Coordinates of C-alpha atoms in Angstrom, one line a residue:
Chain A
M1 CA -90.4 42.5 -11.9
S2 CA -89.7 42.7 -15.4
N3 CA -90.0 47.0 -15.3
G4 CA -88.4 47.3 -12.6
S5 CA -85.4 45.5 -12.2
K6 CA -82.1 46.9 -12.9
L7 CA -80.3 43.6 -14.0
S8 CA -80.3 42.3 -17.3
F9 CA -79.8 39.1 -17.6
G10 CA -79.4 39.4 -21.3
P11 CA -79.6 36.0 -23.5
F12 CA -80.5 34.3 -20.1
R13 CA -83.9 35.6 -20.1
D14 CA -84.9 34.6 -23.4
L15 CA -83.7 30.6 -22.6
P16 CA -86.3 27.8 -21.7
I17 CA -87.2 28.0 -18.5
A18 CA -85.8 24.5 -18.2
R19 CA -82.3 25.7 -19.3
K20 CA -82.7 28.5 -16.5
L21 CA -83.5 26.0 -13.6
L22 CA -79.9 24.0 -14.8
I23 CA -78.2 27.3 -15.1
T24 CA -78.8 28.5 -11.1
I25 CA -78.3 24.7 -10.3
L26 CA -75.2 24.9 -11.6
T27 CA -73.7 28.3 -10.9
T28 CA -75.1 27.7 -7.3
L29 CA -73.7 24.9 -6.3
T30 CA -70.1 26.1 -8.4
V31 CA -70.1 29.5 -6.7
A32 CA -70.4 27.4 -3.4
L33 CA -67.6 24.6 -3.7
V34 CA -65.4 27.0 -5.3
L35 CA -65.6 29.7 -2.7
S36 CA -65.6 26.9 0.5
A37 CA -62.3 25.3 -1.0
A38 CA -60.9 28.8 -1.7
G39 CA -61.3 29.6 2.1
I40 CA -60.3 25.7 3.5
L41 CA -57.3 26.6 0.4
I42 CA -56.5 29.9 2.3
A43 CA -56.8 28.7 5.9
D44 CA -55.0 25.2 5.2
S45 CA -51.9 27.1 3.5
A46 CA -51.2 29.8 6.6
L47 CA -52.0 26.7 9.1
F48 CA -49.5 24.4 7.5
K49 CA -46.1 26.2 7.7
G50 CA -47.1 26.7 11.0
Y51 CA -47.4 23.1 10.9
L52 CA -44.4 21.9 9.1
Q53 CA -41.9 24.3 11.7
N54 CA -43.8 22.8 14.4
D55 CA -42.4 19.3 12.7
Y56 CA -39.7 20.2 11.7
E57 CA -38.8 21.6 15.1
T58 CA -39.7 18.3 16.8
L59 CA -37.5 16.1 14.6
S60 CA -34.6 18.5 15.0
Q61 CA -35.2 17.2 18.9
I62 CA -35.3 14.0 18.5
V63 CA -32.1 14.2 16.1
A64 CA -30.4 16.5 18.5
D65 CA -31.2 13.4 21.1
N66 CA -30.1 10.7 19.7
S67 CA -26.8 12.8 18.8
T68 CA -25.9 13.4 21.9
A69 CA -24.0 10.2 22.5
P70 CA -22.2 10.0 19.2
L71 CA -20.5 13.5 19.6
A72 CA -19.4 12.8 23.3
F73 CA -18.0 9.4 21.9
N74 CA -16.4 11.3 19.0
D75 CA -19.1 8.7 16.3
P76 CA -19.6 10.8 13.5
K77 CA -20.3 6.9 12.0
T78 CA -22.8 6.2 14.4
A79 CA -24.1 10.3 14.1
A80 CA -24.5 9.8 10.0
E81 CA -26.6 6.5 10.3
T82 CA -28.9 8.3 12.5
L83 CA -29.1 11.4 9.7
A84 CA -29.8 9.2 6.8
A85 CA -32.8 7.8 8.6
L86 CA -34.2 11.4 7.6
R87 CA -34.1 10.3 4.0
A88 CA -37.9 9.1 4.7
R89 CA -38.6 12.5 5.1
T90 CA -38.1 13.8 1.3
H91 CA -38.5 17.6 1.7
L92 CA -35.6 17.6 4.1
V93 CA -33.0 19.4 2.2
S94 CA -29.8 18.3 4.5
A95 CA -29.1 17.8 7.8
C96 CA -25.4 18.7 9.5
I97 CA -24.1 18.2 12.8
Y98 CA -20.9 20.5 13.7
R99 CA -18.8 20.5 17.3
P100 CA -18.6 22.7 19.3
D101 CA -15.5 24.0 17.4
T102 CA -18.0 24.4 14.4
T103 CA -16.3 21.8 12.3
L104 CA -18.6 19.9 10.6
F105 CA -18.9 16.2 12.6
A106 CA -21.9 14.5 10.2
S107 CA -24.5 15.3 7.6
Y108 CA -27.0 13.7 5.6
T109 CA -27.5 15.6 2.1
R110 CA -30.9 14.3 0.2
P111 CA -29.4 12.7 -3.2
D112 CA -30.8 15.3 -5.6
V113 CA -29.3 18.5 -3.5
L114 CA -25.9 19.7 -4.8
S115 CA -25.3 22.0 -2.1
G116 CA -25.2 19.9 1.2
C117 CA -23.4 21.1 4.7
A118 CA -20.9 24.2 4.7
P119 CA -17.8 22.8 5.9
T120 CA -17.8 25.0 9.0
L121 CA -21.5 26.3 11.5
P122 CA -23.5 28.9 9.2
R123 CA -24.7 32.1 10.7
T124 CA -28.3 31.7 11.7
G125 CA -30.5 33.4 8.9
E126 CA -28.0 32.5 6.1
E127 CA -29.6 28.6 5.6
T128 CA -33.2 30.5 4.9
A129 CA -33.6 31.2 1.1
N130 CA -35.3 30.2 -1.7
G131 CA -38.0 28.4 -0.4
V132 CA -35.5 26.9 2.1
V133 CA -36.1 26.9 5.6
G134 CA -33.2 26.8 8.5
I135 CA -33.5 25.4 11.9
F136 CA -30.6 25.7 14.5
R137 CA -30.6 23.3 17.7
T138 CA -27.9 23.3 20.3
I139 CA -27.5 19.6 21.0
M140 CA -27.2 19.7 25.3
L141 CA -25.9 17.0 27.3
T142 CA -26.8 17.5 31.0
G143 CA -27.1 20.7 30.5
R144 CA -23.9 21.9 27.8
P145 CA -23.7 22.5 24.5
I146 CA -21.7 19.6 22.7
G147 CA -22.7 20.8 18.9
V148 CA -25.7 22.2 16.9
L149 CA -27.5 20.5 14.7
V150 CA -29.2 22.3 11.5
L151 CA -32.2 20.9 9.7
R152 CA -33.0 22.5 6.3
Y153 CA -36.1 21.8 4.5
D154 CA -37.9 23.2 1.3
L155 CA -41.6 24.2 0.9
K156 CA -42.7 22.4 -2.0
E157 CA -44.6 20.8 0.4
I158 CA -47.0 23.6 0.9
A159 CA -47.5 23.8 -2.8
E160 CA -47.6 20.1 -3.0
R161 CA -50.8 20.2 -0.7
R162 CA -52.4 23.2 -2.5
A163 CA -52.0 21.5 -5.7
L164 CA -53.8 18.2 -4.4
Y165 CA -56.5 20.6 -2.7
G166 CA -57.1 21.9 -6.1
A167 CA -57.7 18.9 -7.7
T168 CA -59.4 17.3 -4.9
V169 CA -61.8 20.4 -5.2
L170 CA -61.5 20.2 -9.3
G171 CA -62.9 16.3 -8.8
V172 CA -65.7 17.3 -6.6
L173 CA -66.8 19.9 -8.2
L174 CA -67.2 17.9 -11.7
A175 CA -68.8 14.9 -9.9
S176 CA -71.2 17.2 -8.3
S177 CA -71.8 18.8 -11.6
I178 CA -72.7 15.6 -13.4
I179 CA -74.6 15.0 -10.4
A180 CA -76.4 17.9 -10.1
V181 CA -77.1 17.4 -13.8
L182 CA -78.8 14.4 -13.7
L183 CA -81.1 15.1 -10.6
S184 CA -82.2 18.1 -11.9
A185 CA -82.9 16.6 -15.2
K186 CA -86.1 14.7 -13.6
L187 CA -87.1 17.5 -11.0
R188 CA -86.8 20.2 -13.9
G189 CA -89.1 17.9 -15.8
I190 CA -91.6 18.8 -12.7
I191 CA -91.3 21.5 -12.2
A192 CA -91.1 22.6 -16.0
M193 CA -93.7 20.9 -17.3
S194 CA -96.2 21.8 -14.9
I195 CA -95.7 25.8 -15.4
A196 CA -96.0 25.1 -19.3
Q197 CA -98.9 22.9 -19.0
L198 CA -100.3 26.3 -16.9
V199 CA -98.7 28.2 -19.5
R200 CA -101.0 26.6 -22.0
A201 CA -103.9 26.1 -20.3
T202 CA -104.2 29.9 -19.3
K203 CA -103.3 30.6 -23.3
A204 CA -106.1 28.7 -23.8
V205 CA -108.7 30.4 -21.8
A206 CA -107.3 33.7 -23.1
D207 CA -107.8 32.6 -26.7
T208 CA -111.0 30.5 -26.2
A209 CA -112.8 32.2 -23.2
D210 CA -113.9 28.9 -22.6
Y211 CA -113.2 28.6 -18.8
S212 CA -114.0 25.3 -18.2
I213 CA -110.2 24.3 -19.4
R214 CA -108.8 22.5 -16.5
V215 CA -105.5 21.3 -15.7
E216 CA -104.0 17.9 -13.8
K217 CA -105.2 17.9 -10.6
N218 CA -101.8 16.9 -9.7
L219 CA -100.5 20.2 -11.4
R220 CA -101.5 22.0 -8.3
G221 CA -99.6 20.3 -5.7
R222 CA -96.7 20.4 -8.3
I223 CA -96.6 24.4 -8.7
G224 CA -97.8 25.1 -4.8
F225 CA -101.8 26.5 -5.1
P226 CA -104.1 25.0 -2.7
G227 CA -106.7 26.0 -5.1
G228 CA -107.1 25.9 -9.1
P229 CA -105.1 28.6 -10.6
V230 CA -106.7 28.3 -14.0
Q231 CA -110.4 28.6 -12.2
R232 CA -108.6 32.0 -10.4
N233 CA -107.1 33.2 -13.4
A234 CA -110.3 32.2 -15.4
Q235 CA -112.7 34.0 -12.4
R236 CA -110.4 37.4 -12.9
H237 CA -110.7 36.6 -16.6
S238 CA -114.2 36.9 -16.1
I239 CA -114.6 39.7 -13.9
A240 CA -112.4 41.9 -15.8
R241 CA -114.0 41.0 -19.3
R242 CA -117.6 41.5 -17.8
S243 CA -116.5 44.9 -16.2
S244 CA -114.7 46.0 -19.6
Y245 CA -117.8 44.8 -21.9
N246 CA -120.2 46.4 -19.4
G247 CA -118.2 50.1 -19.5
T248 CA -118.4 49.6 -23.5
A249 CA -121.9 49.4 -23.4
R250 CA -122.0 52.4 -21.0
Chain B
M1 CA 57.9 12.0 3.2
D2 CA 55.9 9.4 2.0
S3 CA 55.6 7.7 5.9
L4 CA 54.5 10.8 7.0
N5 CA 52.0 11.4 4.1
Y6 CA 50.6 8.1 5.3
L7 CA 50.2 9.1 8.8
R8 CA 48.3 12.1 8.1
T9 CA 45.9 10.2 5.6
S10 CA 45.4 8.3 8.6
Q11 CA 44.8 10.4 11.0
R12 CA 42.4 12.0 8.9
R13 CA 40.9 9.1 7.9
A14 CA 40.9 8.0 11.6
G15 CA 39.1 11.8 12.5
T16 CA 36.2 11.0 9.8
S17 CA 35.4 7.9 10.9
S18 CA 34.9 8.6 14.2
A19 CA 32.9 12.0 13.5
L20 CA 30.6 9.5 11.5
L21 CA 30.3 7.5 14.6
Y22 CA 29.2 10.4 16.6
A23 CA 26.9 11.7 14.1
A24 CA 25.4 8.3 14.2
I25 CA 24.8 7.8 17.6
L26 CA 23.6 11.6 18.0
L27 CA 20.9 10.3 15.3
C28 CA 19.8 7.6 16.5
S29 CA 19.3 8.9 20.3
I30 CA 17.6 12.2 19.0
T31 CA 15.2 9.3 16.6
G32 CA 15.2 7.2 19.9
L33 CA 13.9 10.4 21.7
L34 CA 12.0 11.6 19.6
R35 CA 9.7 8.6 19.1
Q36 CA 9.4 8.2 22.7
A37 CA 8.4 11.5 22.8
T38 CA 5.4 10.9 20.0
A39 CA 4.8 7.6 22.0
A40 CA 4.0 9.6 25.3
D41 CA 2.1 12.1 23.2
E42 CA -0.3 9.5 22.0
Q43 CA -0.6 8.2 24.8
S44 CA -1.3 11.6 26.4
L45 CA -3.7 11.9 23.9
E46 CA -5.2 8.1 24.0
Y47 CA -5.8 8.9 27.9
Q48 CA -6.9 12.6 27.7
V49 CA -9.6 11.0 25.5
K50 CA -10.1 8.4 27.5
A51 CA -10.3 10.2 30.7
A52 CA -13.5 12.8 28.7
F53 CA -15.3 9.1 28.0
L54 CA -14.8 8.3 31.4
L55 CA -16.2 11.6 32.4
N56 CA -18.9 10.7 29.7
F57 CA -20.1 7.8 30.9
T58 CA -21.4 9.2 33.8
K59 CA -23.8 11.3 32.2
F60 CA -24.9 7.8 30.2
T61 CA -25.4 5.6 33.4
E62 CA -28.4 5.9 36.1
W63 CA -26.9 4.9 39.9
P64 CA -29.5 4.2 42.4
G65 CA -30.1 7.2 44.6
S66 CA -28.9 4.7 47.8
V67 CA -25.0 4.8 46.7
F68 CA -24.9 8.2 48.3
P69 CA -25.0 8.7 51.4
S70 CA -26.2 12.2 51.9
P71 CA -26.8 14.8 49.2
T72 CA -24.1 16.6 49.4
S73 CA -22.4 13.0 48.9
P74 CA -19.4 13.7 46.3
F75 CA -19.2 11.4 43.2
T76 CA -16.0 9.8 43.3
I77 CA -14.3 8.3 40.5
C78 CA -11.6 5.7 41.7
I79 CA -8.6 5.0 39.5
M80 CA -6.8 1.6 41.0
G81 CA -3.7 0.7 40.6
T82 CA -1.6 2.7 37.9
D83 CA -2.9 6.3 37.0
P84 CA -2.4 6.8 33.5
F85 CA -4.6 9.6 33.1
G86 CA -1.9 12.2 35.0
S87 CA -3.8 15.7 35.5
S88 CA -6.3 15.5 32.3
L89 CA -8.9 13.4 34.3
E90 CA -8.4 16.1 37.2
Q91 CA -8.7 18.8 34.3
L92 CA -12.3 18.1 32.7
T93 CA -14.1 17.0 36.1
R94 CA -13.3 20.5 37.4
G95 CA -16.8 22.4 38.6
E96 CA -18.6 18.9 37.1
A97 CA -21.3 17.3 38.6
V98 CA -23.4 13.8 38.7
N99 CA -26.8 14.4 39.2
G100 CA -25.4 17.3 41.7
H101 CA -22.7 15.5 43.4
R102 CA -19.4 17.1 43.1
I103 CA -17.2 14.7 40.9
A104 CA -14.1 13.8 43.4
I105 CA -11.2 12.1 41.8
E106 CA -9.2 9.3 43.8
R107 CA -6.6 7.3 43.6
I108 CA -6.6 3.8 45.8
K109 CA -4.0 1.0 45.5
L110 CA -4.4 -2.1 43.5
G111 CA -5.8 -4.6 46.3
S112 CA -7.2 -2.6 48.3
R113 CA -11.0 -2.8 49.1
P114 CA -12.5 0.5 46.9
Q115 CA -15.0 2.6 49.8
A116 CA -17.9 5.3 47.8
C117 CA -16.7 4.7 44.3
Q118 CA -19.1 5.5 41.8
V119 CA -16.5 4.5 39.0
L120 CA -13.6 2.4 39.3
F121 CA -10.9 2.6 36.3
M122 CA -8.6 -0.1 36.3
S123 CA -6.0 0.2 33.8
R124 CA -4.4 -2.6 30.9
V125 CA -1.3 -2.8 33.3
E126 CA -3.3 -4.2 36.2
K127 CA -3.6 -7.6 36.7
G128 CA -6.1 -10.3 38.3
N129 CA -9.3 -8.0 37.6
G130 CA -11.3 -10.6 38.5
T131 CA -10.8 -11.2 42.3
V132 CA -11.5 -7.5 42.5
L133 CA -13.9 -6.9 40.2
A134 CA -15.9 -10.4 42.0
D135 CA -15.6 -8.1 45.7
L136 CA -17.0 -4.9 44.2
G137 CA -20.6 -4.4 45.8
S138 CA -23.3 -3.0 44.2
G139 CA -23.6 0.8 42.9
V140 CA -20.2 0.6 41.0
L141 CA -19.8 1.5 37.3
T142 CA -16.7 -0.7 36.3
V143 CA -14.0 0.9 33.0
G144 CA -11.0 -1.1 32.2
E145 CA -8.9 -1.9 28.9
G146 CA -8.3 -4.6 26.6
D147 CA -10.8 -7.4 25.2
G148 CA -10.2 -9.7 28.9
F149 CA -11.4 -6.9 30.8
L150 CA -15.4 -7.9 30.0
Q151 CA -14.4 -11.6 30.7
D152 CA -13.2 -11.0 34.3
G153 CA -16.8 -9.3 35.0
G154 CA -15.9 -5.2 33.9
M155 CA -18.6 -3.1 32.3
I156 CA -16.8 -0.9 29.7
S157 CA -14.0 -2.0 28.3
F158 CA -11.9 0.5 26.1
V159 CA -10.3 -0.1 23.1
I160 CA -8.7 0.8 20.2
E161 CA -9.5 0.3 16.6
N162 CA -8.1 1.9 13.6
R163 CA -6.2 4.3 16.0
R164 CA -10.1 5.1 17.2
T165 CA -10.6 4.8 21.2
R166 CA -13.9 3.0 21.4
F167 CA -15.6 0.8 24.1
D168 CA -17.4 -2.5 24.1
V169 CA -20.3 -3.2 26.8
N170 CA -21.4 -5.4 29.5
P171 CA -25.1 -4.1 30.7
T172 CA -26.1 -7.6 32.2
T173 CA -23.3 -7.0 35.1
A174 CA -24.0 -3.0 34.5
E175 CA -28.1 -3.9 35.4
A176 CA -26.9 -7.0 38.3
A177 CA -24.8 -3.7 39.6
G178 CA -28.1 -1.7 39.7
L179 CA -26.8 0.7 36.9
K180 CA -29.0 1.3 34.2
L181 CA -26.9 2.4 31.0
S182 CA -28.7 4.7 28.5
S183 CA -29.5 3.0 25.1
R184 CA -28.1 6.2 23.2
L185 CA -24.4 4.4 25.4
L186 CA -25.1 1.2 23.9
S187 CA -25.4 2.9 20.3
V188 CA -21.7 3.7 20.4
A189 CA -20.4 1.1 22.1
R190 CA -18.2 -1.1 19.0
S191 CA -19.8 -4.1 20.8
V192 CA -22.7 -5.1 23.1
K193 CA -22.1 -8.5 25.0
P194 CA -25.3 -10.4 25.8

């Protein structure tokens, strides 16, 4: 690994094994979360724009249906009351109903918006600009057009949703990192301690040539070897020493 | 000489007075005519609007299928007694249909029993609406004018409010006659009688 690996981890290699384990866990967790969040955000942004379009199309149909009687009986007050109910939709910029002669019949403009409904029916496309989308719907009564409804809504809802999703992902990332650190403290202890003990035992055997040195029985299970590694190590050391000694003697 | 001058002056004065009198009469006549013309125009406009409303009532009302003897039977709007619409109703309803039935306009005499009418209009000048309305069968939308029409048993009554044409509705009477008035129609009515 040390000779064959082309990757250089720099200071990471010199860190204690416990720290390495922590960094590994957190990096894996962060990458997995960020990638999945990015995927969800991108997909949601694309889908939500279409969803918004459908939602406002449906809303325009409902408003148009409820505006037939006011238009048929020339009652702009009732039409304005119908439109005023749209104030619950905070991203709706304006709603305008035009007569067949293109003059304005009734309107609703969000209080914070300066430019409301045009006095005459705008051309299709004129209402879609600067992050505001316009929907045109012909108001029909028994198959005949009796007016036009123009709804304008802004796309800030998408940005708000992205911000909310981003904050949620950040929160989840933070919470999961804290939980991961707490959990890994316990797990790291088990793994790192076992390896440290093993290293100490191996070093002691190598230094003292005392092959009677043993590690805890539980440690074997934690490391994952069925037999005692120190014994096998010790056997290998012993064989190596004996061959080396024999060779020298020869 | 003096008497001659006096005579001339008197003649001149008399001529001026007559001219002024004629001018005043002419002015009054013109004003009167203009007023009459304006009133007639206003009335004409009022009934043009009412004619449009009358047609639109048919789009917000459901008739039972049984009121039409056959699929080709016309949808008949009857005007009982005085017809204030002139030709405006014909012009508006030309080529129009209600549920696939072409619209026909029929004028009937006051007091006669309306036959095969889906809408019956009675103008405010006709008195004794109550008797006619009580004798009507089911499936006829009755439209009239003035506050008393609904009390007489009518369903929709035109009223003028702030120089605008509006209407009051009695959906209970309509329901009793087998008609369903759309909630959208009720939403634009000036008042809905319980």
